[in-house]
Backbone as ProteinMPNN parsed JSONL, in Angstrom:
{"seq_chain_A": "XXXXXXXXXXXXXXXXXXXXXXXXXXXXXXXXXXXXXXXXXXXXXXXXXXXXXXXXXXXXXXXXXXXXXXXXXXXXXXXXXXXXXXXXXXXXXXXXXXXXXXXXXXXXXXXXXXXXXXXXXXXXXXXXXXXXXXXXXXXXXXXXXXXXXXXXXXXXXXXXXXXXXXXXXX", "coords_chain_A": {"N_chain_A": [[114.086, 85.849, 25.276], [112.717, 82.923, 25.84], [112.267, 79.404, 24.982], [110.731, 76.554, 24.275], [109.838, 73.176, 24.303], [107.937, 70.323, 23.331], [106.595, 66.768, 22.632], [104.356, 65.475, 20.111], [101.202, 63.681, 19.183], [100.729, 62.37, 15.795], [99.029, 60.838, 13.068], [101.065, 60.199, 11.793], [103.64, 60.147, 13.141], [105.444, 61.154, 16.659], [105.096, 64.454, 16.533], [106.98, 67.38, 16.654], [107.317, 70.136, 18.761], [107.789, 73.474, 19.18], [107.779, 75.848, 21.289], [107.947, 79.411, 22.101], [107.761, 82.623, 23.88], [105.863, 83.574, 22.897], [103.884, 82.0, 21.272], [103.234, 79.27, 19.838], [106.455, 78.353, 17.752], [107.777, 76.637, 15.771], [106.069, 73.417, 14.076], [107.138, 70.69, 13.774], [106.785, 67.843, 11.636], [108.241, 64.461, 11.628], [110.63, 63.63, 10.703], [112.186, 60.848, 11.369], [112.314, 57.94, 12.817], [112.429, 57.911, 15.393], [111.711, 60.491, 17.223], [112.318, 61.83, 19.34], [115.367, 61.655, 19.248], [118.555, 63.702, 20.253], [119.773, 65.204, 17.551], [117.904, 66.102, 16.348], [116.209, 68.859, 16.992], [118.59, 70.375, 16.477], [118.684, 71.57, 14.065], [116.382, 73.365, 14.735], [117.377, 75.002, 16.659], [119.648, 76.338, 16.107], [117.91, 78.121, 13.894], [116.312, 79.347, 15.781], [118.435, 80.251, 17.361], [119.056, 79.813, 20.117], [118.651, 77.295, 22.452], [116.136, 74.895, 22.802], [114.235, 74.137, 25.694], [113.596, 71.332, 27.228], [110.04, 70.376, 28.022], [107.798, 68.88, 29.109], [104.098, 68.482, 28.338], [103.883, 70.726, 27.182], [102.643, 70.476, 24.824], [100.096, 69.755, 24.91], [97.676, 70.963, 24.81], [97.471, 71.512, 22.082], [98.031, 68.512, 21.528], [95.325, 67.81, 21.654], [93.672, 69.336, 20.532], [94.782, 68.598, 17.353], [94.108, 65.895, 17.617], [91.038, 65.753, 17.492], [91.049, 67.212, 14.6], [92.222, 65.036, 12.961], [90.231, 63.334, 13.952], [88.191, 64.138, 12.254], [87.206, 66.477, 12.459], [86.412, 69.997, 11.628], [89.042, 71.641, 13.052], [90.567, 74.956, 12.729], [93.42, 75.652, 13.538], [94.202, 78.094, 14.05], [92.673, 79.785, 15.851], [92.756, 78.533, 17.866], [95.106, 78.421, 19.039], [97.725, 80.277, 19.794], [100.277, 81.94, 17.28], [103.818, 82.318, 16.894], [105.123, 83.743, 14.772], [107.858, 84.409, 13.96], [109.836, 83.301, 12.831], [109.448, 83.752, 9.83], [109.243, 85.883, 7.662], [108.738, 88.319, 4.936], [107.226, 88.26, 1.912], [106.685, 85.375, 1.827], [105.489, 85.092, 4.577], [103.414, 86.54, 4.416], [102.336, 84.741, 2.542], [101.223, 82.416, 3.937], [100.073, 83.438, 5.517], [97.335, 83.583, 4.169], [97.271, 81.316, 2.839], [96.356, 80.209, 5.902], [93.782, 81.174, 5.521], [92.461, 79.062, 4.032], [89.461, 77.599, 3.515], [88.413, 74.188, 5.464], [88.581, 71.368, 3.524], [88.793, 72.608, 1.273], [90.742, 73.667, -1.222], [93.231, 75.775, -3.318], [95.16, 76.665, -5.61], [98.961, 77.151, -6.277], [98.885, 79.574, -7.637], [96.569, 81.03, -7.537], [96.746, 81.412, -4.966], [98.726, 83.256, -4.822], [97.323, 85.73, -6.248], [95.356, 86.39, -4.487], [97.69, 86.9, -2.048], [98.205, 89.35, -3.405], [100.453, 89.349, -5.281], [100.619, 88.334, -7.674], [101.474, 86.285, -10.377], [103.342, 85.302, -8.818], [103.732, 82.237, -8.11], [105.742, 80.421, -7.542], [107.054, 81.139, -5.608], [104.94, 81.27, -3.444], [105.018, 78.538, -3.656], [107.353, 77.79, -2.175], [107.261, 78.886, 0.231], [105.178, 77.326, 0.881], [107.064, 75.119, 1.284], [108.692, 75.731, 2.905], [107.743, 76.46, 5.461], [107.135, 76.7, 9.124], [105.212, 75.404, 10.638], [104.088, 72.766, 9.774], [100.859, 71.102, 9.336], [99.169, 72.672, 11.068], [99.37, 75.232, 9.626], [97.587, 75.182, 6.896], [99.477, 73.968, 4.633], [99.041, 72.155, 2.282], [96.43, 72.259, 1.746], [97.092, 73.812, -0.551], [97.014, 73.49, -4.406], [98.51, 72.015, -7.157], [97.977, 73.669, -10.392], [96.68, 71.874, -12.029], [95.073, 70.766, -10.882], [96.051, 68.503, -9.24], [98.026, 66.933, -6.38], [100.588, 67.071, -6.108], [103.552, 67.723, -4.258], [104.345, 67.335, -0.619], [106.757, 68.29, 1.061], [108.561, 65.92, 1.482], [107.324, 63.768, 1.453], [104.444, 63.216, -0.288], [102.632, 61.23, 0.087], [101.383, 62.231, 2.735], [100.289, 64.016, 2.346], [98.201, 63.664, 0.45], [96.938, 62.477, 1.839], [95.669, 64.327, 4.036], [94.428, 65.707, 2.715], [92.409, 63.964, 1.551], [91.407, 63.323, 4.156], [89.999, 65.749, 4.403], [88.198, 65.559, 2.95], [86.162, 63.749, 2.977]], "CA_chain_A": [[112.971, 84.977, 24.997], [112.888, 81.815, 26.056], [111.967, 78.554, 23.788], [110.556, 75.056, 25.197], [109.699, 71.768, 23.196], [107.004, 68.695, 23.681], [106.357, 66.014, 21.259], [102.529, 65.955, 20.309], [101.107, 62.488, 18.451], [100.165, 62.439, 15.348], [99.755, 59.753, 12.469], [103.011, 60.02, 11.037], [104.612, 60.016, 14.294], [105.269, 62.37, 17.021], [106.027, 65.566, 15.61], [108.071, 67.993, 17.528], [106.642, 71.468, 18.736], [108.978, 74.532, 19.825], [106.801, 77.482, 21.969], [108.542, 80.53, 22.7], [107.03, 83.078, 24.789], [104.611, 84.395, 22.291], [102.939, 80.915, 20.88], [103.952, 77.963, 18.913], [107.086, 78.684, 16.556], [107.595, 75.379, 15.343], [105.815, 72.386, 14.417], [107.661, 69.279, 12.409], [106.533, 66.205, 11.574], [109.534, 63.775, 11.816], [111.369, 62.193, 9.105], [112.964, 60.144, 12.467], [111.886, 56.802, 14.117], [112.095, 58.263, 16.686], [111.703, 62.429, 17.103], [113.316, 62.591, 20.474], [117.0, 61.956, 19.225], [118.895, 65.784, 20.186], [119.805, 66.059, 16.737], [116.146, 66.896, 15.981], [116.686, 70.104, 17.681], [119.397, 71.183, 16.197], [118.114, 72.846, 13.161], [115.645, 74.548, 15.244], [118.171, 75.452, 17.628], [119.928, 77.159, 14.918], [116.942, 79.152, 13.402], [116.164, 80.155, 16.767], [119.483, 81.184, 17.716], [118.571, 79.55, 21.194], [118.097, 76.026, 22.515], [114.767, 74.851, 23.27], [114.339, 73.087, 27.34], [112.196, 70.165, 27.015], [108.503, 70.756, 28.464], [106.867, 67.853, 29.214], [102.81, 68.933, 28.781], [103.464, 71.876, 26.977], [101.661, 70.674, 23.416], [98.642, 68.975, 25.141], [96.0, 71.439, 23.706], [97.974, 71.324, 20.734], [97.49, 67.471, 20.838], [93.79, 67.708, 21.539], [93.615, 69.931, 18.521], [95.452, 67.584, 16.387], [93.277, 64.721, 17.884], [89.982, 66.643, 17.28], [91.532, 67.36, 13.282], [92.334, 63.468, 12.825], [89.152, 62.266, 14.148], [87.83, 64.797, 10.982], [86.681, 67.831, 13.204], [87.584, 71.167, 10.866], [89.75, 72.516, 13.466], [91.32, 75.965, 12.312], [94.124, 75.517, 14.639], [95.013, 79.254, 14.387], [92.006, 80.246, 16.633], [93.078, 77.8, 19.178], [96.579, 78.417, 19.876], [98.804, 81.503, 19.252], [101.609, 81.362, 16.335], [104.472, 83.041, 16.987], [105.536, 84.068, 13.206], [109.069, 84.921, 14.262], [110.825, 82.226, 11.514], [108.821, 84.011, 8.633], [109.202, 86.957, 7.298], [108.299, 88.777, 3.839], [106.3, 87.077, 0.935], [106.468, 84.223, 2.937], [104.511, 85.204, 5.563], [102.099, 87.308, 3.744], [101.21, 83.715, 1.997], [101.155, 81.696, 4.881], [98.788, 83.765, 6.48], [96.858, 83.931, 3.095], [97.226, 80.322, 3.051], [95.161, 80.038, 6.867], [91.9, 81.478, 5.176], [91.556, 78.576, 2.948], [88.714, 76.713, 4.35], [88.72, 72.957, 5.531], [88.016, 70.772, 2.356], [88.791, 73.392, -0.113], [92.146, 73.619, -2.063], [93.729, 76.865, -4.025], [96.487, 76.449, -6.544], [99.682, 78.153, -5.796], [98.901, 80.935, -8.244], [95.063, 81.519, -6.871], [96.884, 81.636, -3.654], [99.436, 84.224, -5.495], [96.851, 86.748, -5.984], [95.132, 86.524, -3.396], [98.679, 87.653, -1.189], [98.89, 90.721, -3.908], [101.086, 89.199, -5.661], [99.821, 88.007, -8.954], [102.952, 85.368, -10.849], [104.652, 84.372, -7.474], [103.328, 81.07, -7.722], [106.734, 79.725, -7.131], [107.406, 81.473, -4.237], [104.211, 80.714, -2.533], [105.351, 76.575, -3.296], [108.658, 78.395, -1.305], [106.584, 79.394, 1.607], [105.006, 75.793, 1.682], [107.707, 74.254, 2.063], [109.507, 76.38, 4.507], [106.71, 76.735, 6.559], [107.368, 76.105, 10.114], [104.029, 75.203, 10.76], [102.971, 71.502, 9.473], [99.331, 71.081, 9.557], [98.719, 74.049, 11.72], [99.15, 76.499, 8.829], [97.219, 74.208, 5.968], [99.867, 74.227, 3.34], [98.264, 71.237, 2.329], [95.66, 72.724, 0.723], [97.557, 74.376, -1.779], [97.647, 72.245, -4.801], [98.736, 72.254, -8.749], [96.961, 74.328, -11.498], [95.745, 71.036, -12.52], [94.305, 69.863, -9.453], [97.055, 67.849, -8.483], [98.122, 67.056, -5.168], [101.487, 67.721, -5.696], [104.751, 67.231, -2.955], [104.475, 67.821, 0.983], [108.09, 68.101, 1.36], [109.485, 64.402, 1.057], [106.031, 62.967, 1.254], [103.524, 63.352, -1.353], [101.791, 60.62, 0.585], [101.163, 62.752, 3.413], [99.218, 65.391, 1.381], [97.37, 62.887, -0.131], [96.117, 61.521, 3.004], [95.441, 65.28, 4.545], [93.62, 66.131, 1.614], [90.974, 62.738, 1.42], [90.903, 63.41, 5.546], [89.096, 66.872, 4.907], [86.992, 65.481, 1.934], [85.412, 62.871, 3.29]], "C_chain_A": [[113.376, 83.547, 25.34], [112.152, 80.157, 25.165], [111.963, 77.67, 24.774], [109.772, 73.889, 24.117], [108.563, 70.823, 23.918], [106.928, 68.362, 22.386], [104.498, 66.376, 20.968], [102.372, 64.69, 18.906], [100.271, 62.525, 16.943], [99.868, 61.048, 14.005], [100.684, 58.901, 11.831], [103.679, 60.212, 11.957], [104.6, 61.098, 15.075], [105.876, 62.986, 16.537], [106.093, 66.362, 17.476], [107.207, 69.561, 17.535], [107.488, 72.19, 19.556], [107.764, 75.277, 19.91], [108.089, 78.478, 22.75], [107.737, 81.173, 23.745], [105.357, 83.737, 24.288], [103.68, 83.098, 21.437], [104.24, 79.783, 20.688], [104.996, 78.927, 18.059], [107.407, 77.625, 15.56], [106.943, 73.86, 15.307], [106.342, 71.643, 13.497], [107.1, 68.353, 12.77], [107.585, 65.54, 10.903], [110.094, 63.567, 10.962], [112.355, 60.934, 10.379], [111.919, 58.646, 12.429], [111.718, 57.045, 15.469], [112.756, 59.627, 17.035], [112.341, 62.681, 18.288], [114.75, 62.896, 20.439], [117.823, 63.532, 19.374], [119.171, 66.06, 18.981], [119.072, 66.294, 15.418], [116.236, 68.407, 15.967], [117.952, 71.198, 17.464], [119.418, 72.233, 15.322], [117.632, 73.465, 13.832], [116.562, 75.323, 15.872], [118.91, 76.814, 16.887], [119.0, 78.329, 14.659], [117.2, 80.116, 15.176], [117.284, 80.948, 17.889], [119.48, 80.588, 19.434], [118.407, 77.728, 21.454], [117.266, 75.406, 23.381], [114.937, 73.662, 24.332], [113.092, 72.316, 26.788], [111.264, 70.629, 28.436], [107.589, 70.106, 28.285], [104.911, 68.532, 29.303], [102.74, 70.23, 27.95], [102.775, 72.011, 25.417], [100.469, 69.694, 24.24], [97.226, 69.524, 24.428], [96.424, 71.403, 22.653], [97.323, 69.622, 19.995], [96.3, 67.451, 20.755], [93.42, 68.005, 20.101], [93.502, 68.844, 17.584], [94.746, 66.256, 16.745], [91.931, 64.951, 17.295], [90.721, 66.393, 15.103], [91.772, 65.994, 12.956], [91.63, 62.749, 12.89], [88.094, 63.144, 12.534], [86.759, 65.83, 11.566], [87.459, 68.963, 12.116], [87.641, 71.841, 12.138], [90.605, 73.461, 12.727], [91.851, 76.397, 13.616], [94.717, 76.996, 14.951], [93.908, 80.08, 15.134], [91.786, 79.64, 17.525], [94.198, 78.473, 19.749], [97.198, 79.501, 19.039], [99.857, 80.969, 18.719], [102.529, 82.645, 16.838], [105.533, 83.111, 15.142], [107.052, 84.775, 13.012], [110.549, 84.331, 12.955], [110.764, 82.731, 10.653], [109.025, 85.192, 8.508], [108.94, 87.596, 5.626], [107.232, 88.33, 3.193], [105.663, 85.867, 1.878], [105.525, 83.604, 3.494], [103.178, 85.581, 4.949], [101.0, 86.102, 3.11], [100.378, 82.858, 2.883], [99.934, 82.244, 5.554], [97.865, 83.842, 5.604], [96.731, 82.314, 3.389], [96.009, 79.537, 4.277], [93.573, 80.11, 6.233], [91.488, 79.889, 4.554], [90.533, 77.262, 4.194], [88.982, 74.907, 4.524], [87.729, 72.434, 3.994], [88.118, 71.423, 1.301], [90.393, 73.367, -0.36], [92.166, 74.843, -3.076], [94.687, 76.2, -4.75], [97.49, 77.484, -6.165], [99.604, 79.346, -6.264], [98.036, 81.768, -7.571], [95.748, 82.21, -5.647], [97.979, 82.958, -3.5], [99.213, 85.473, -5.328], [96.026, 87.261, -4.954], [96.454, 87.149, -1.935], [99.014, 88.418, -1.94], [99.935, 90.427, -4.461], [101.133, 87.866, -7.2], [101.353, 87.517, -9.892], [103.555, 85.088, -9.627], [104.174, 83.173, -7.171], [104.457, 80.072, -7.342], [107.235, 80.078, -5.623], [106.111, 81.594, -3.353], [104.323, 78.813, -2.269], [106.879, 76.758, -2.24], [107.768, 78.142, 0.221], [105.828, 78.085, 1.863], [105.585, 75.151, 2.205], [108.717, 74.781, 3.029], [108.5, 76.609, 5.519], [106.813, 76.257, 7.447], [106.626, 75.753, 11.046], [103.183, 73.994, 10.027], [102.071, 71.407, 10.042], [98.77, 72.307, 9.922], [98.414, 74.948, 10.637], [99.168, 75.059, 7.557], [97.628, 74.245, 4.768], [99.481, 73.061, 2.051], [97.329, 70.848, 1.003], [95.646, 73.594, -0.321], [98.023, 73.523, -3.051], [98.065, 72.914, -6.428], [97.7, 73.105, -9.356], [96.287, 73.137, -11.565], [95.08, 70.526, -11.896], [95.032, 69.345, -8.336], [97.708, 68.06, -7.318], [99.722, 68.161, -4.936], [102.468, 66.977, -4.965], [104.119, 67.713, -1.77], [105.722, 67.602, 1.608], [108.2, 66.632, 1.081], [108.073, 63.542, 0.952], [104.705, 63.291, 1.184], [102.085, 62.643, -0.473], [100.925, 61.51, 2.418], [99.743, 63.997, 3.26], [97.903, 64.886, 1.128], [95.817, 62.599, 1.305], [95.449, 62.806, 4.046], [93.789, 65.587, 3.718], [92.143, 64.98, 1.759], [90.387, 62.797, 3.219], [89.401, 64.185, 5.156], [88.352, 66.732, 3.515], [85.974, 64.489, 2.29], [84.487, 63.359, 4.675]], "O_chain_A": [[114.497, 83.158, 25.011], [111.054, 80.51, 24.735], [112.668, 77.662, 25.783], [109.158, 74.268, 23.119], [108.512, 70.754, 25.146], [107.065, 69.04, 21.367], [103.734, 67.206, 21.461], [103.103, 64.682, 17.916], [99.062, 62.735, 17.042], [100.72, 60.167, 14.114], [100.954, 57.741, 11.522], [104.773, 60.61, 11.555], [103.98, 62.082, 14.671], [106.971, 62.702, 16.051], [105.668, 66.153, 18.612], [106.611, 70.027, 16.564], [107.941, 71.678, 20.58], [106.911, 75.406, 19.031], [108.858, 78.218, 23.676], [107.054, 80.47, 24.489], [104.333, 84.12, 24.854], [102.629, 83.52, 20.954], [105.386, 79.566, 21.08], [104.636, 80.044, 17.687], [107.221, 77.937, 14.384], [107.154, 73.099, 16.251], [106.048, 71.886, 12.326], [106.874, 67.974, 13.919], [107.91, 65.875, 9.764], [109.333, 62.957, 10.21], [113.226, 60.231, 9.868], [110.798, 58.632, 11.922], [111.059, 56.518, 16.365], [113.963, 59.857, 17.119], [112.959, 63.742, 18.376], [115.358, 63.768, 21.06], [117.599, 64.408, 18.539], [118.953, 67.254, 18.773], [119.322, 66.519, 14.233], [116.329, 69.051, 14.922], [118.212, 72.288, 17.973], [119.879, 73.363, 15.479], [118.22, 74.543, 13.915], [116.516, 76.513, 15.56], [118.7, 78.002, 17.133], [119.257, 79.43, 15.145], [117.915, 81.054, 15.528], [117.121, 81.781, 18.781], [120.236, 81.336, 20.054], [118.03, 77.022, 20.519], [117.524, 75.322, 24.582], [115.505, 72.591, 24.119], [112.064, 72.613, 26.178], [111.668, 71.067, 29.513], [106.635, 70.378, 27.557], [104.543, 69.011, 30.376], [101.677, 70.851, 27.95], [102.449, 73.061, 24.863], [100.183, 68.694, 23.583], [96.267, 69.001, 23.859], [95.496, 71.182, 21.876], [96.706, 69.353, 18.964], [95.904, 67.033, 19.667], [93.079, 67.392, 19.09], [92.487, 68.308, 17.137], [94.933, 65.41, 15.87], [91.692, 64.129, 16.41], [90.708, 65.276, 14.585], [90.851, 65.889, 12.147], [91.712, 61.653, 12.336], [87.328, 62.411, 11.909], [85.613, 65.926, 11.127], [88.649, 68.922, 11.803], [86.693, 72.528, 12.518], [91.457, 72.922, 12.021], [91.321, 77.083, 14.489], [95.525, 77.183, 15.861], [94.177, 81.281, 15.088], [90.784, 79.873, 18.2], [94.174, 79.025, 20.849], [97.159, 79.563, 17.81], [100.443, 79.975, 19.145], [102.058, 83.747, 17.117], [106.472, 82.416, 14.754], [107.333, 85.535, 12.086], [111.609, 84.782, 12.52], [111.812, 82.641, 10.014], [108.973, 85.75, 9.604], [109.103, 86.557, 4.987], [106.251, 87.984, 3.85], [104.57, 85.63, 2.392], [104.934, 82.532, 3.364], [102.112, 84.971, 5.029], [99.77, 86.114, 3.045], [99.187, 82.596, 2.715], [99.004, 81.594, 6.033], [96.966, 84.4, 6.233], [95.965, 82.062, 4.32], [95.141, 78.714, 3.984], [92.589, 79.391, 6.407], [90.311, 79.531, 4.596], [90.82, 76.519, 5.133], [89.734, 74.368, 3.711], [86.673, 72.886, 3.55], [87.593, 70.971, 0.283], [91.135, 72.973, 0.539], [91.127, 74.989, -3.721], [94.996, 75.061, -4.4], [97.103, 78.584, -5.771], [100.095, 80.277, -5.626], [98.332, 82.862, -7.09], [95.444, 83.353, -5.306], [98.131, 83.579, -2.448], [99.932, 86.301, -4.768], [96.018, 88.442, -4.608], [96.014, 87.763, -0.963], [100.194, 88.713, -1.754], [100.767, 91.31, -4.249], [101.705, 86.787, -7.356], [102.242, 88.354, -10.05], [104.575, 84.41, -9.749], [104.125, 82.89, -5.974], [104.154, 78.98, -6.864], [107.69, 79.327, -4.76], [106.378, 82.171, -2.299], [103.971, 78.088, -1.338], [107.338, 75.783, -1.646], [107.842, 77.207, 1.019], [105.805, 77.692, 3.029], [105.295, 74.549, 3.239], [109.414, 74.123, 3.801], [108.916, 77.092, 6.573], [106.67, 75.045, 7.282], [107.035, 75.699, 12.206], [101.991, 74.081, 9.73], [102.1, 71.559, 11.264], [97.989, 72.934, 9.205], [97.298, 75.467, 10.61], [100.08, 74.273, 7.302], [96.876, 74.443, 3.814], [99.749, 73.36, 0.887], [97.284, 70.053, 0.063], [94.671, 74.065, -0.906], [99.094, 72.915, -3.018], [97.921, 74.095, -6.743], [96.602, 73.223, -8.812], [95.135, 73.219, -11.137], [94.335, 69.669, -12.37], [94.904, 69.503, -7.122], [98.038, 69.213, -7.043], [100.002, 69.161, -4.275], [102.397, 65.748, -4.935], [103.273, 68.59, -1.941], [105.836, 66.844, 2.571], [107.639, 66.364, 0.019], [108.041, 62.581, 0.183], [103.941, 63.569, 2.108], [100.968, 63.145, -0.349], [99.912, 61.051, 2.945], [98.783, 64.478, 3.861], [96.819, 65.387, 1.424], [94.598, 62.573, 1.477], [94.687, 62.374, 4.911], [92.608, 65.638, 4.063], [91.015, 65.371, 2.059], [89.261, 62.429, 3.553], [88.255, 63.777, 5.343], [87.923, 67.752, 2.978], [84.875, 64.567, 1.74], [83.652, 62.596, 5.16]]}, "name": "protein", "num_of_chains": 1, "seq": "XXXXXXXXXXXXXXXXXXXXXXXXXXXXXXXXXXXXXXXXXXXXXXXXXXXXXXXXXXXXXXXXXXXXXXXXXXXXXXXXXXXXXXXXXXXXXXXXXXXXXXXXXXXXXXXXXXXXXXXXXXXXXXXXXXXXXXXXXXXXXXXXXXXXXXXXXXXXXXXXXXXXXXXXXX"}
């Protein structure tokens, strides 16, 4: 299998997108200044056992997407572009893809989102599968929030969530 990389713009910077042969496998959004440095790539590199050739052009419908979703279009980016679900496996996955259904502007709690993947108390290990998810934005972990409402974390920034969340309410 072969693995290839483009950046793709978004408001928190460019995030980084790995495509194998079967879709997207990774999308991050940075914690960098600047996402091109190589040891961006190295975690992925890792997971994927492989190291991804840069591919100038190869997230462009990706960015459209993500342009389209920003301007406050509900794009459900998983009937645009093929995921390759190769990172994920078990529970995980089962949420993640459980996770896709939830509509734009709506929000589940990790439990709701629990039973709904058949698995009724794993509300901790669906906040697992958020934040391992190798799929920012794309797969709308997002919209998984507290029992109480609450927004919650988005990995290191809360503020990120926040600002996802008031996108697809307004």
């Amino acid at each position: 299998m072969t693995f290839r990389y483009d950046f793709a713009p978004t408001p928190f910077g460019d995030a980084l997108a790995v495509f194998s042969d079967e879709g997207i496998v990774r999308f991050d959004l940075s914690e960098s200044e600047d996402p091109r440095v190589p040891w961006l790539l190295e975690g992925v590199s890792r997971q994927l056992r492989a190291v991804p050739e840069p591919d100038p052009g190869a997230a462009d419908e990706l960015a459209h997407l993500l342009a389209d979703y920003f301007d406050g279009e509900q794009v459900r980016f998983d009937e645009h572009i093929r995921l390759d679900w190769g990172l994920v496996d078990g529970f995980a996955l089962t949420a993640l893809r459980t996770i896709c259904e939830i509509e734009w502007g709506e929000t589940m709690s990790y439990g709701e989102v629990a039973v709904l993947a058949g698995h009724p108390g794993a509300a901790r290990a669906v906040g697992t599968a958020c934040r391992i998810t190798p799929f920012s934005i794309i797969v709308p972990v997002h919209r998984v929030v507290r029992s109480d409402g609450s927004a919650g974390q988005y990995g290191a920034h809360p503020e990120r969530k926040t600002f996802l969340l008031d996108l697809e309410a307004s």
